[in-house]
Each structure stands twice: as structure tokens, then as C-alpha cells.
Amino acid sequence: MKIKSLDAREVLDSRGMWTVGVRMVLADGAYAVDSVPQGKSTGFHEALSLPAAQAVRNINKVIAPKLRGKNFASQTALDDFLIRLDGAPNKKKLGANAILAASMAFLRASAKVKKVPLWKHVNDVYLHEGKSRSGDPVKPGAPRLFMNVVNGGLHAGNNLHFQEYLIIPKTKSVKASVEIGTTLYHALGAMLARTKGKVATNIGDEGGYAPDFKDDLEPFRILQKIAKQLRLGKAIDFGLDAAATDARLSKEDLMHFYKKFTTAVRPLYLEDPFPEEQFEDFAVLTEKYGKETWIAGDDLTTTNVRRMERADAEESVNAVIIKPNQIGSVSEALDAVRAARQYGWKVVASHRSGETNDSFIADFAWGVRADGIKLGAPARGERVAKYNRLIEIEHEAR
Ligand code: PGA
Ligand code: ZN
């Protein structure tokens, strides 16, 4: 794959903040356009994303001239080259957002050269490249949908300590899952308007409703009631991203809440239950609830194999969030998936709260056969772009 050109510009994300958009053209004329998402409740150990203007400058002035006319035999070869060009472990020189943009565009353009859908190429790279081969060949396939229908924490202006209240349809059919998800989402909106007033249907950063609640458990009580009324109680699981680094609650308060939460809700999924350095508190929870519940690291693990290695050694989690922009290249994100599989963890691919309409993450999740994917609510263009891409892939893959 010979690179003809790469150029970057600033584009808007869903919060109206500048992020990085790129276009890469390969020598045979195949081209790709991609853009990178940005988090708000970012983990301390994430690779460093530079301000968009700076990252764009680094792509146009440093990365593009080095890539022009160069041949790369694989995704790994391109990513290794970019990682070496930066030289810093957290990619602070060129920016994780600059490197990831080039990495994503190369992957997408390569799929076009091979004339295969992006998810198929992701699967090929996952199986045939990389340092730590999983030894467990996976076929591409549908992830379960983790739909964030109530927003709190840093993603909303309400009184909820926790960030994401997730409904997780039990079927693996994307279309059927979306149907269940939208039915509940709309019924929730109607119920909130009725009981809390119309202002309660305003939404947060990921498209979930974001009114004040009586307490941090009330959203689940309401969702349980609605699911029962609609006879969807058996069709869904519940989950929570506590994003506890930013939850402003003590360890004791958190423990107390999880006891009530697991008893009342019997959740499938609990992400970042404690702040990002508390590996041992995660381990206590995994020991206690890990049989029924996926206890997932996000800020704890930051798609970083070294953090994941520690989480495995301390038995902190049995599941992990994978966000390519936490680590800053496609190859390293795939390495993180391989490591998770080696540890026997569930894999949940994820968008960020600040998104563009780029649907890359949908193909990524399908290609590695992630167990789940977090895409926010089934509303707002930047979230819907991914749900619609999954629906499209479901057809392509038939
Ligand atoms: P972020 O939040 O994209 O704002 O970091 C998402 C998450 O915590 O999962
Ligand atoms: Zn999270």
C-alpha cells in the first residue's frame, strides 16, 4: 500500500469542539476520510491528544511529508512507523489524535484496495497481524448494544453522580436490538415528561435524558417499571458506567450504592466502579459480583496493555472498554483486544462522548467480534451514524 497523500483539517465534534479530520489517498487512487472522537471524562493514563489545531499542523507538516510516497506492507508497519516518529510513550509529541487519524484512514483505504468492507479488513488485521496472537481465531460478528438512555456525571447538568445508565437488549440481531432500545427510549421520554415535566426530556452529551432524579437508583426503578409495562423485562439487561473517577463519592458510598444496585437491578454490566487507580477495590467487586456481572475497566485500563496486565494480575476486572483514541493507533487497540481475550475478559468497544459522524468504531467492533458496543442513546446524528452502520453491516455480512 503506497501512500500518495495525507492531509488534515479541523472538523467539529458533537459538542461543537474542534477535532481532527483527515483524508488519505493511496497510490492506486483508493482514499479514505476519517475523524477522531474526543472524551470528556478522560482517563489520566490515556495517550495524549493535542489541541486539534496543533494535531492538524503536525499531520500536515510532520507526518504527511514522511508518509508521502512510502510503501507499507501492513497496518502494523504503518502504525509502528508513526509510533517511532513520535517517540514518546504517550504520543505527546505528535498527538494521539494526529497518529490515530492517520492510522484509521490507512486502515479504511486499505480495505478499499482489497475491495472488502472495513469490518472484514479489521478482522483480517486482527487475526493475521500483531504481537500477541490470541490463538483463538474469531469470526466477525455482531456486538450487543449498550444503549445509554440516561446521562449524568460530567455528561449532563443534573444531580446524578453516575455517568451512563445502560439498557442492553438480549438479542444479538442489531435491528431487533435497536427496535427494543428505541421502544424503551421513547417510553422513558414519555414517562419522564409525565412525571417530571417536559423539561425532563432534555438530553445530555450522549443523547440520554438528563433530568434531576430522587436518587442515583431512580433511573433504574423507572426503566424497570417501563420494561415491565411493555413486556420487555426479559428482553433486556441493565448496566451502569459509574465513571467513578469523576463521581465525587467516597469508597464507602460507592460500595454501599453497589450493594443496593446489584440487589435491586441484578446488572449485567458495571464499568469504572471506582476511581482509576484503585485496582484493589475493583478486585473486591469482581470477586463479589464477577460471576453474574461484567466488571469493566475504562479509565482504569485506558486500552493500554500495560494497565490491562496489571488489572489481570490483580484480578481487578473481567471485562474491558476498548477505545482506539485512548491509545492512539489501530494496531495498539487491536493488541488490547488480543490481550483481553487472553485474559478471558469480555470486550466492549466504545465511542467517546464527543463524536463526529464517523462510524469507524462500528466496523471495529464487528471485526473483532466485540461482546458489546457503547454508542450512546439511539438518537442524535453522531450516535445514529454508528447504529445505522451496524444495521448496514448486518446486511453486508449476511
Ligand atoms: P468520555 O466518556 O468519552 O467522555 O470519556 C465515555 C466513558 O466514560 O465511557
Ligand atoms: Zn467509561
GROMACS .gro file of C-alpha atoms and ligand atoms in nm, residues 15 37-43 46 148 154-155 163-164 205-206 241-243 246 269 271-272 298-299 321 323 325-326 350-355 374 383, ligand 1:
model
   46
   15ARG     CA    1  -2.010   1.935   2.147
   37PRO     CA    2  -1.364   1.141   1.865
   38GLN     CA    3  -1.280   1.307   2.197
   39GLY     CA    4  -1.368   1.218   2.556
   40LYS     CA    5  -1.473   1.443   2.843
   41SER     CA    6  -1.431   1.205   3.138
   42THR     CA    7  -1.089   1.103   3.008
   43GLY     CA    8  -0.859   0.868   3.197
   46GLU     CA    9  -0.478   0.784   2.810
  148ASN     CA   10  -2.706   0.491   2.721
  154LEU     CA   11  -1.975   1.500   3.359
  155HIS     CA   12  -2.207   1.435   3.063
  163GLN     CA   13  -2.248   0.891   3.405
  164GLU     CA   14  -2.432   0.628   3.198
  205ASP     CA   15  -2.388   1.465   2.581
  206GLU     CA   16  -2.465   1.111   2.460
  241ASP     CA   17  -2.090   0.326   3.374
  242ALA     CA   18  -2.024   0.482   3.712
  243ALA     CA   19  -1.720   0.673   3.574
  246ASP     CA   20  -1.547   1.189   3.844
  269TYR     CA   21  -2.256  -0.467   3.346
  271GLU     CA   22  -1.794  -0.001   3.437
  272ASP     CA   23  -1.536   0.201   3.632
  298ASP     CA   24  -1.227   0.209   3.120
  299ASP     CA   25  -1.032   0.491   3.291
  321ILE     CA   26  -1.363  -0.099   2.737
  323LYS     CA   27  -1.142   0.295   2.273
  325ASN     CA   28  -0.833   0.704   2.081
  326GLN     CA   29  -0.727   0.618   2.438
  350SER     CA   30  -1.682   0.226   2.268
  351HIS     CA   31  -1.739   0.563   2.106
  352ARG     CA   32  -1.649   0.881   2.303
  353SER     CA   33  -1.886   1.144   2.438
  354GLY     CA   34  -1.753   1.394   2.183
  355GLU     CA   35  -1.817   1.227   1.846
  374LYS     CA   36  -2.134   0.152   2.364
  383ARG     CA   37  -2.475   0.827   1.766
  399PGA     P1   38  -1.585   1.005   2.766
  399PGA     O1   39  -1.689   0.911   2.841
  399PGA     O2   40  -1.589   0.974   2.621
  399PGA     O3   41  -1.634   1.144   2.800
  399PGA     O4   42  -1.452   0.976   2.829
  399PGA     C1   43  -1.719   0.783   2.799
  399PGA     C2   44  -1.695   0.680   2.904
  399PGA     O5   45  -1.653   0.712   3.018
  399PGA     O6   46  -1.717   0.561   2.877
   0.00000   0.00000   0.00000
